[in-house]
Coordinates of C-alpha atoms and ligand atoms in Angstrom, one line a residue:
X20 CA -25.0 4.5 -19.0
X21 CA -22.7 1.6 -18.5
X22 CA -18.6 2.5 -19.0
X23 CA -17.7 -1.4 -19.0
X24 CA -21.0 -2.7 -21.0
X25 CA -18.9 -5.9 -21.7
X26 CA -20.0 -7.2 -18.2
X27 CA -22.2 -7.3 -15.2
X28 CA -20.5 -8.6 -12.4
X29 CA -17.1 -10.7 -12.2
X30 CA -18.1 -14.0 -10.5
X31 CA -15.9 -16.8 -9.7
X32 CA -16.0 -19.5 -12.0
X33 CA -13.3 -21.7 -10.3
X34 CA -10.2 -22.9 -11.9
X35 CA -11.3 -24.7 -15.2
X36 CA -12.9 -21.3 -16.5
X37 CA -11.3 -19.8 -19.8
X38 CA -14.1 -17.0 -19.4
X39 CA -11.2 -14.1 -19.4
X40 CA -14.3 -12.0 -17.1
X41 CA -14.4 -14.7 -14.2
X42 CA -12.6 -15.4 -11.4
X43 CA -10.5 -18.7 -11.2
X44 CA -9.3 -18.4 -7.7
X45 CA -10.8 -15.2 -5.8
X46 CA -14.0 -17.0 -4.6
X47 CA -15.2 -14.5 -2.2
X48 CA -17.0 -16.3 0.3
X49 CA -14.9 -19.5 0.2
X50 CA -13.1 -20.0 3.6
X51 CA -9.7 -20.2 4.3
X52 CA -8.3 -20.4 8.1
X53 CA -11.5 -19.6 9.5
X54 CA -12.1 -16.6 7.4
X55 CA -13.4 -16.1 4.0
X56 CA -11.2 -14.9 0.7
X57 CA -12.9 -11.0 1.2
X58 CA -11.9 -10.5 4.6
X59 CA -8.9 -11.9 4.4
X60 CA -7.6 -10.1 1.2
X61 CA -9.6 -6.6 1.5
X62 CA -9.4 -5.6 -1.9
X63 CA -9.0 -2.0 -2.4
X64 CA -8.6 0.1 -6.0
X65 CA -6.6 3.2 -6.3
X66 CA -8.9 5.8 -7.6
X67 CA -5.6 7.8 -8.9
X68 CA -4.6 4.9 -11.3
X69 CA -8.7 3.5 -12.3
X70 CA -9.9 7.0 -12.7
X71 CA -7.0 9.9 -13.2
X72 CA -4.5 7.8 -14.7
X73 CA -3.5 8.8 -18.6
X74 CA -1.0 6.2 -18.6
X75 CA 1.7 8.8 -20.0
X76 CA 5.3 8.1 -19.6
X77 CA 8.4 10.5 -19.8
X78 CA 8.7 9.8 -23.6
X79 CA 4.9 10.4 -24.8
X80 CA 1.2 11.7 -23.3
X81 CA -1.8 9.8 -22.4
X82 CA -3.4 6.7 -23.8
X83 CA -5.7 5.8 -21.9
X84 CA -9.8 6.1 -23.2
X85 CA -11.9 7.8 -21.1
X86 CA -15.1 8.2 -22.4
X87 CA -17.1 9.6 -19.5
X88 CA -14.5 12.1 -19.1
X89 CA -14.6 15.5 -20.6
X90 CA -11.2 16.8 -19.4
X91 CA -11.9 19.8 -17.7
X92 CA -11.4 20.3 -14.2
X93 CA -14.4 21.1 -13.1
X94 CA -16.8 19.6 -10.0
X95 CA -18.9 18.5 -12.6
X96 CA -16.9 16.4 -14.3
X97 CA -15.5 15.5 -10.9
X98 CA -18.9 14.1 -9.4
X99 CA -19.3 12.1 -13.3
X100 CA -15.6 10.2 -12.4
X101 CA -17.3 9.5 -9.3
X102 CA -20.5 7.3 -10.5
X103 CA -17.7 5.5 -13.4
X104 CA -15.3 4.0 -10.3
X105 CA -18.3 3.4 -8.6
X106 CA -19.6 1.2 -11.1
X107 CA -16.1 0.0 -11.4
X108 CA -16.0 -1.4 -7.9
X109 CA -19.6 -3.1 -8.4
X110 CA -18.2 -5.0 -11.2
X111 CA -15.1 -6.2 -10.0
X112 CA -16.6 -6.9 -6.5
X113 CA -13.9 -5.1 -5.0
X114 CA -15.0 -3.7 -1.7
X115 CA -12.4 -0.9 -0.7
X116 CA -11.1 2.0 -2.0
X117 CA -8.1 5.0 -1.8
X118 CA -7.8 8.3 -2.9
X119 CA -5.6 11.4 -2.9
X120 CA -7.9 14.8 -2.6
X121 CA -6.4 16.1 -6.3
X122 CA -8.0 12.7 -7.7
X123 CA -11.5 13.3 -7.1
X124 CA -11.8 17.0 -6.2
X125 CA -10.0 19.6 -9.1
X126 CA -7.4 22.1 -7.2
X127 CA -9.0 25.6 -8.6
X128 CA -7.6 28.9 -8.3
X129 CA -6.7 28.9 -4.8
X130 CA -7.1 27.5 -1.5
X131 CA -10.2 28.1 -0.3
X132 CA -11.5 27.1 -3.6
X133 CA -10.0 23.8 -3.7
X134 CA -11.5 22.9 -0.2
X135 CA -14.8 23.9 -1.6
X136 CA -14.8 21.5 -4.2
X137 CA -13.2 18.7 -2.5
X138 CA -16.2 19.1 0.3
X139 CA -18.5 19.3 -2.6
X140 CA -17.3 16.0 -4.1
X141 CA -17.0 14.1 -1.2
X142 CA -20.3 14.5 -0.1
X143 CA -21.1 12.9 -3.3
X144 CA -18.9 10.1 -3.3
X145 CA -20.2 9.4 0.5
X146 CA -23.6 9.2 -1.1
X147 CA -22.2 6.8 -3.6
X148 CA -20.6 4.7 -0.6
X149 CA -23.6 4.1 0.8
X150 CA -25.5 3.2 -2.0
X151 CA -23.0 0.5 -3.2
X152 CA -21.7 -0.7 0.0
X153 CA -18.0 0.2 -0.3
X154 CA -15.8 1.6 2.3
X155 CA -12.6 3.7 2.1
X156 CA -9.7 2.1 3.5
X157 CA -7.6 5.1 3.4
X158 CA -7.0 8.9 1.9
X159 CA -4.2 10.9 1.8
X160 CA -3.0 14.3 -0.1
X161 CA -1.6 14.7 -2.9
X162 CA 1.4 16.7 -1.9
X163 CA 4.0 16.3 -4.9
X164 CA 2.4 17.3 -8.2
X165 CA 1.4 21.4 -7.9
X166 CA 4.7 23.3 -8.6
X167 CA 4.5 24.6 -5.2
X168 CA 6.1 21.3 -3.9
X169 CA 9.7 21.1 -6.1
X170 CA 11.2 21.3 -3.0
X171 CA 9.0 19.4 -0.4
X172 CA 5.8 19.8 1.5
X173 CA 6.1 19.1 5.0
X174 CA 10.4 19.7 4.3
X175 CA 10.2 22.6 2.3
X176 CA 12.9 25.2 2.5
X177 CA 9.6 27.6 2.7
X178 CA 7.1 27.6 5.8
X179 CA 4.6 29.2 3.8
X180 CA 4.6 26.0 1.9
X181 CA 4.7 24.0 4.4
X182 CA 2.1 26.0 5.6
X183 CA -0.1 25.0 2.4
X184 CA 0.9 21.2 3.2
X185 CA -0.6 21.3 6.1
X186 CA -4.2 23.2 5.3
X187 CA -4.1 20.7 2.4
X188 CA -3.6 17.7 5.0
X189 CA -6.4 19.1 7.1
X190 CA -9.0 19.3 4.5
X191 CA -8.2 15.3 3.3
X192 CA -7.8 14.7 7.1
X193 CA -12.0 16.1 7.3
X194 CA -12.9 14.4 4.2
X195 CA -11.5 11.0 5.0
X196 CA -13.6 11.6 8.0
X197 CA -16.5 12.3 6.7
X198 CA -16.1 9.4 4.4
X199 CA -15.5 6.8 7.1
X200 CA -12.0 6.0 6.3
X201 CA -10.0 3.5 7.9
X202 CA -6.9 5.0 7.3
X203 CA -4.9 8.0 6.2
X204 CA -2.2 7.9 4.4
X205 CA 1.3 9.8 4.5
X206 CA 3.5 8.9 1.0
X207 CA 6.0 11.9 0.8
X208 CA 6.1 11.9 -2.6
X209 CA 8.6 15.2 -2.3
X210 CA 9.8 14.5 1.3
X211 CA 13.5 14.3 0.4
X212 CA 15.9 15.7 -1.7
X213 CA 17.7 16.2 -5.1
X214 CA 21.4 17.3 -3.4
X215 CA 22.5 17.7 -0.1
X216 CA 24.7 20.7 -1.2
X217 CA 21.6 23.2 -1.0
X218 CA 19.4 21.1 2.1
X219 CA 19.6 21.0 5.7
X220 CA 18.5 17.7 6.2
X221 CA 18.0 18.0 10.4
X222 CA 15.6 21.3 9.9
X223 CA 13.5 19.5 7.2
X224 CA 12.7 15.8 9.3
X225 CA 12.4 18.4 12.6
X226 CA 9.6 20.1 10.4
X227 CA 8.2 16.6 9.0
X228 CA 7.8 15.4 11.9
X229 CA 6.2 18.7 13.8
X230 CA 3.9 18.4 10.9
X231 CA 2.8 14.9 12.1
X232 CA 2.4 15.7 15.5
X233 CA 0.0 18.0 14.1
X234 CA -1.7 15.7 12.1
X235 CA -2.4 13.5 15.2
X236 CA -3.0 16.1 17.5
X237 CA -6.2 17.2 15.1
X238 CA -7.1 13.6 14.5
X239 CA -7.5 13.2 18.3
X240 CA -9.6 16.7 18.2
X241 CA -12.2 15.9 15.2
X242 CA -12.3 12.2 16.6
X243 CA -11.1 10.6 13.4
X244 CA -10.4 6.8 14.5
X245 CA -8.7 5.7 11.4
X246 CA -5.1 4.7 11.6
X247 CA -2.4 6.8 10.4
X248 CA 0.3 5.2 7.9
X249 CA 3.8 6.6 6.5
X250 CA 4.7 4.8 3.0
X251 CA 8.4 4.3 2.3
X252 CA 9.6 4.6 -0.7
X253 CA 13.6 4.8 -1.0
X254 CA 13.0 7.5 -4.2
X255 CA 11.8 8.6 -7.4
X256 CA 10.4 11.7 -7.6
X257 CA 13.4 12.7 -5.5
X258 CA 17.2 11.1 -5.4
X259 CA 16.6 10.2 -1.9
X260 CA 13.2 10.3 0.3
X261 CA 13.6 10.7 3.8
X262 CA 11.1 7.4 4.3
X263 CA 13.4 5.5 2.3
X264 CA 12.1 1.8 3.9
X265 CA 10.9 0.3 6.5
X266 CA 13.5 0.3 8.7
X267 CA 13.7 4.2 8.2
X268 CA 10.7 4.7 9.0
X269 CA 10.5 2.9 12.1
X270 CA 13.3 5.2 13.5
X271 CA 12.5 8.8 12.6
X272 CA 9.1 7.5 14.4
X273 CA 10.8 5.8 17.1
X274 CA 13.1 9.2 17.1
X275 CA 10.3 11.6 17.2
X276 CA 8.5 9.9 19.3
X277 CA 5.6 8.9 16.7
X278 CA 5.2 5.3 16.9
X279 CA 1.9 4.8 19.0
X280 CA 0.1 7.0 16.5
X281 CA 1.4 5.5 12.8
X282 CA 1.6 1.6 11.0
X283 CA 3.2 1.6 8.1
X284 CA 2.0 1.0 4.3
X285 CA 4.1 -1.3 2.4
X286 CA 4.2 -1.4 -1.3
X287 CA 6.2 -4.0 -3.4
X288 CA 7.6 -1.9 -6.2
X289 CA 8.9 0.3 -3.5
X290 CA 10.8 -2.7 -1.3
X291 CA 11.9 -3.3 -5.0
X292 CA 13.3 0.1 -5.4
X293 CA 14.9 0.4 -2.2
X294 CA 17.0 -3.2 -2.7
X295 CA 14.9 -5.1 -0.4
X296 CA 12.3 -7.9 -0.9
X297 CA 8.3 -7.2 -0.2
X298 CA 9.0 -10.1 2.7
X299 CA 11.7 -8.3 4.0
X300 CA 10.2 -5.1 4.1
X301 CA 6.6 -6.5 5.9
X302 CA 9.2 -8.4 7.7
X303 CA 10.6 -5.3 9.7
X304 CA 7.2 -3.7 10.1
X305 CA 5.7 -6.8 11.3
X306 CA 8.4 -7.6 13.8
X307 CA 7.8 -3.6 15.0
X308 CA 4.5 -4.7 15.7
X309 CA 3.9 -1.8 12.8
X310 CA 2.2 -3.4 9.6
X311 CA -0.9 -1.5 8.9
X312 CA -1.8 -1.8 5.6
X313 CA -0.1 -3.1 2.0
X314 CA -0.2 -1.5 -1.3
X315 CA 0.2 -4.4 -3.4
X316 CA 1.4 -4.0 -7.0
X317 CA 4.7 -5.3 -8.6
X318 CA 7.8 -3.8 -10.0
X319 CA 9.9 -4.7 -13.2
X320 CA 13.4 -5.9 -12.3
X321 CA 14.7 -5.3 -15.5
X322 CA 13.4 -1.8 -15.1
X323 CA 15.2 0.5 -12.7
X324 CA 11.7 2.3 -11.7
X325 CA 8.1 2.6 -10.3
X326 CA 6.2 0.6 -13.1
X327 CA 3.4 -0.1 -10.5
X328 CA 2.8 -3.2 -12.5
X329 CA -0.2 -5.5 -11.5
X330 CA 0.9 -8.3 -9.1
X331 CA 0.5 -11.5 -11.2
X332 CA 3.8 -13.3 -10.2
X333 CA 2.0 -16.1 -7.9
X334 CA 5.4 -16.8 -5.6
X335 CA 5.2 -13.2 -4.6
X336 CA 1.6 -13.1 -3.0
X337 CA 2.1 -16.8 -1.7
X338 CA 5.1 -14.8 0.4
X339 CA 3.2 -11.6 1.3
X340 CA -0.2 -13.7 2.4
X341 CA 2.7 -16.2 4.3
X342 CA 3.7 -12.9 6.3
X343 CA -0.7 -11.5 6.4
X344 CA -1.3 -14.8 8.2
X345 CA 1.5 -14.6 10.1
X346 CA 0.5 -11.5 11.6
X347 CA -3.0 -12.4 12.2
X348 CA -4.3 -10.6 9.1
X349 CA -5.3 -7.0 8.3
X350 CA -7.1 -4.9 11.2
X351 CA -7.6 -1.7 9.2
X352 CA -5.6 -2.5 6.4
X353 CA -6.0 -4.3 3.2
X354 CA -4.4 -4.6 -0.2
X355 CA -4.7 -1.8 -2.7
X356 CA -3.8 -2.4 -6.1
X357 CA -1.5 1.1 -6.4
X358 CA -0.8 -0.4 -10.1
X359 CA -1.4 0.1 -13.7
X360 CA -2.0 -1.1 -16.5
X361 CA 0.9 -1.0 -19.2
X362 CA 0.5 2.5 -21.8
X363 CA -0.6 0.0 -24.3
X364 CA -3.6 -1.5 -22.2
X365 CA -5.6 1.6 -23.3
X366 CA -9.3 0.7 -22.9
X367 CA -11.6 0.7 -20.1
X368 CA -12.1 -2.6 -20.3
X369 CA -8.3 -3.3 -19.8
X370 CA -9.1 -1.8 -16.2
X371 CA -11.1 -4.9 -15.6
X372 CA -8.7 -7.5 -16.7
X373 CA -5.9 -5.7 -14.6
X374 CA -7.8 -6.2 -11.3
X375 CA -9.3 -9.7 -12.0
X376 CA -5.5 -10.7 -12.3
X377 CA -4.7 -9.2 -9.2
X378 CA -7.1 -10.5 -7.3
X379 CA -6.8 -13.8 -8.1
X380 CA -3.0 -13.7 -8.0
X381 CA -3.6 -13.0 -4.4
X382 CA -6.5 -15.4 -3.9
X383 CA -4.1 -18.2 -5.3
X384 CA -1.5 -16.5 -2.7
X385 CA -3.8 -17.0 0.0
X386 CA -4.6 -20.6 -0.8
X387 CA -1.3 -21.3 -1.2
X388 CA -0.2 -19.9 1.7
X389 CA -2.6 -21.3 3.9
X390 CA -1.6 -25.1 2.5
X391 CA 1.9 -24.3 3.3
X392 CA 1.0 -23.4 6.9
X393 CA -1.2 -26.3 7.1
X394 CA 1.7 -28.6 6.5
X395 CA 3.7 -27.1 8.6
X396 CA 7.1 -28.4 7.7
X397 CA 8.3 -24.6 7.0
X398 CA 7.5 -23.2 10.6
X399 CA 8.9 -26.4 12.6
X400 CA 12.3 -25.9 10.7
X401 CA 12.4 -22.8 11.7
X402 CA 11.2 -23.4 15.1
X403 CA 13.9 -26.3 15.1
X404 CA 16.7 -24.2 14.0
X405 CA 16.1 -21.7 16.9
X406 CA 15.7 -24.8 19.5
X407 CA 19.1 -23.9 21.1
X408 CA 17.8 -20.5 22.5
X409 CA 14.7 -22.7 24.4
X410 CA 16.5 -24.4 27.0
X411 CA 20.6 -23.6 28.4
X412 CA 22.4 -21.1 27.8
X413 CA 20.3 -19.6 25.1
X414 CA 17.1 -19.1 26.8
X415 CA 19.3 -18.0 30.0
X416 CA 20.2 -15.4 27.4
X417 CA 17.3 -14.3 26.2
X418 CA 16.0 -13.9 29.7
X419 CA 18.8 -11.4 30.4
X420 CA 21.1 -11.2 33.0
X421 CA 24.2 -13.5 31.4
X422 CA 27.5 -11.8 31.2
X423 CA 30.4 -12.0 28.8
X424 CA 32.2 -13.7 31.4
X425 CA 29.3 -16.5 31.5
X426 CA 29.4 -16.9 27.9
X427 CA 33.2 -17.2 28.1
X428 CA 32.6 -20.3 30.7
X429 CA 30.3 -22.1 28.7
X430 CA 32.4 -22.0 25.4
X431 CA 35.3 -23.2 27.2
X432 CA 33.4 -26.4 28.7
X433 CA 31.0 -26.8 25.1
X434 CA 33.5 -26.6 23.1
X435 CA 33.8 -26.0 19.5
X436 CA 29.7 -26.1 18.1
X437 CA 28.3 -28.1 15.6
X438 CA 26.6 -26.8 12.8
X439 CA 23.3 -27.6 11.4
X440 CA 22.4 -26.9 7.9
X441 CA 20.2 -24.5 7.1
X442 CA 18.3 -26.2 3.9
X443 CA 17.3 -23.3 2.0
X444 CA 17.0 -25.7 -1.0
X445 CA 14.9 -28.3 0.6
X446 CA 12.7 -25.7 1.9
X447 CA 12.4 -23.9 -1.6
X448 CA 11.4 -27.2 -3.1
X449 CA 8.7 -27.1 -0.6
X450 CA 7.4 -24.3 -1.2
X451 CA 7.2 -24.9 -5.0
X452 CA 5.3 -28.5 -4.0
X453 CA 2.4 -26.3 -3.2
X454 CA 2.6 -23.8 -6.2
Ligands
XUL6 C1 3.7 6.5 -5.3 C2 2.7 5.9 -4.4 C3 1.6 6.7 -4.0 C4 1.1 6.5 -2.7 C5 0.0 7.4 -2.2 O1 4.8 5.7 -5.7 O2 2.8 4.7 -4.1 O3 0.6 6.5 -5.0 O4 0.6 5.2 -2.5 O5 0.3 8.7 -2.3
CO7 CO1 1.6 3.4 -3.0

């Protein structure tokens, strides 16, 4: 039985359309650069927020209807989710998808329990993969909800949790296997901490990052080809998380000598959260030669949290598909709407408006983007700002070797230097000519 019985499939209707179930912009075969919208934008959906996600805030419970859902946490009711986001990703056309292993398998009684019925489920959901032609573009664990975790996973005060993180971190490690996965995922939801009075901050990144080197040393023995991401996220659950940005990130990998085996996943509500922009933050990882993957949502800036709001503000995806095609676009990676919809938005058809917007906030981003690099008046200023550092004393500078003592003879016969202006107005007013 259909769950969204309003529609068949979302299809791309172009611009004029006021059918509220068609596309405008996301036209998925249309080529852009040489590629079409699909492979460029490599839609994923969140099964945590389509399928598990009540919509409850701190203040009141769950709204949203579930129909097909019978509340219990059984397999059964497990491997019935499974078919509904199935048919969820058929309709929308969306090709990817994420998961944690407490999303789509129940955590039972105890361990060994829990493994059973996450193998049980993803057999299933491999089944369903292959009969709808989707791929998973990354898995992960959930290592923050269960009690267990108040005080960290992989930086617990307590090896036998940490212990428990990392048997929980094998099993999704196997299943994302099994299912083909792209990717795997590391968000340390708990990886931090509330107080430094009571937390020895060395001992817990020595253990987080011991626990990696595990993680990649049985990657490498399963043969699991899928690249490994970290997610920053500056905090919320905890006052401060050790993966606070990108920048972070880069150096406890750089410091733990991690960097060949992880990219990085960059969300917008997080670079939000943390005081940076989502350009700045792919920014850093791009220039470490460390974007792997996005996980594109928006945040409220009148709102000092994680709203995980669905990305419809047009300037921001025209700057994150700026910095995609910048880079080349995605390898493994690909955008994951890690967003909701607002506790209001209760029905299951709200599920299908949220994504359409999405997606063709990002197609327009794309398009958009693409124009503006067409043009190219943005990248030639830039180039022509730089344009001292090509030839003199710059580039004798950025070839190495030049001295203080050099630099002190050529401002002595140069003189003072003239200044250029940098036109962020004009160049703003560009960008908004193509908007
Ligand atoms: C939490 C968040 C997570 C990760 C996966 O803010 O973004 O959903 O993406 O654990
Ligand atoms: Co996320």
């Amino acid at each position: 039985m259909s769950q969204f019985p309003e529609i068949t499939k979302v299809q791309y209707e172009g611009p004029d359309s006021k059918n509220p179930f068609a596309f405008k912009h996301y036209n998925a075969d249309e080529v852009v650069e040489g590629k079409t919208m699909s492979e460029h934008l490599r839609f994923g959906a969140a099964y945590w927020h389509v399928m598990r996600n009540g919509l409850a805030d701190p203040f009141g419970g769950p709204t949203a209807l579930m129909p097909w859902d019978d509340g219990s946490d059984s397999v059964d009711n497990a491997l019935k989710r499974a078919d509904v986001f199935f048919e969820f990703l058929d309709k929308t056309g969306i090709d990817f998808w994420c998961f944690h292993d407490r999303d789509v398998a129940p955590e039972l009684g105890d361990l060994a329990k829990s493994n059973a019925a996450l193998e049980k489920v993803a057999e299933h959901l491999g089944q369903l993969q292959q009969q709808h032609g989707k791929k998973l573009l990354w898995g992960t664990a959930c290592l923050f909800t269960h009690p267990r975790y108040a005080h960290g996973a992989g930086t617990s005060p307590n090896a036998d949790v940490f212990a428990y993180a990392g048997a929980q971190i094998k099993a999704a490690i196997d299943a994302t296997h099994q299912l083909g996965g792209l990717g795997y995922t590391f968000w340390g939801g708990r990886e931090g901490y509330g107080s430094l009075i009571n937390t020895n901050m060395k001992r817990e990144l020595d253990h987080l990052a011991a626990l990696l080197h595990m993680a990649v040393d049985y990657k490498k023995k399963i043969g699991f080809e899928g690249q490994f991401y970290i997610e920053p996220k500056p905090q919320e659950p905890t006052t401060h998380q050790y993966d606070s940005d990108a920048a972070a990130c880069l150096n406890f990998l750089q410091a733990y000598d991690l960097m060949d085996h992880f990219k990085l996943n960059i969300e917008t509500n997080h670079a939000t959260l943390a005081g940076h922009t989502m350009q700045h933050e792919l920014t850093v990882a791009i220039d470490a030669g460390a974007l792997g993957s996005i996980d594109a949502n928006q945040g409220d800036t009148l709102i000092g949290w994680d709203t995980d709001q669905f990305p419809t503000d047009i300037y921001g995806t025209t700057q994150v598909m700026l910095k995609v095609l910048e880079m080349g676009g995605f390898t493994t990676g690909g955008l994951n709407f890690d967003a909701k919809r607002r506790r209001e938005s209760h029905e299951p058809i709200d599920l299908i408006h949220a994504h359409v917007g999405g997606m063709d906030a990002f197609a327009r981003g794309l398009k958009i983007a693409a124009a503006i690099r067409a043009d190219g008046r943005l990248a030639d200023f830039v180039k022509t700002r730089y344009a001292s550092w090509d030839s003199g004393i710059g580039a004798k500078v950025e070839s190495g070797g030049v001295t203080l003592e050099d630099l002190t003879a050529h401002a002595l016969s140069a003189g003072e230097p003239t200044l250029d202006s940098g036109r962020q107005e004009m160049l703003e007013n560009i960008i908004n000519e193509f908007i």
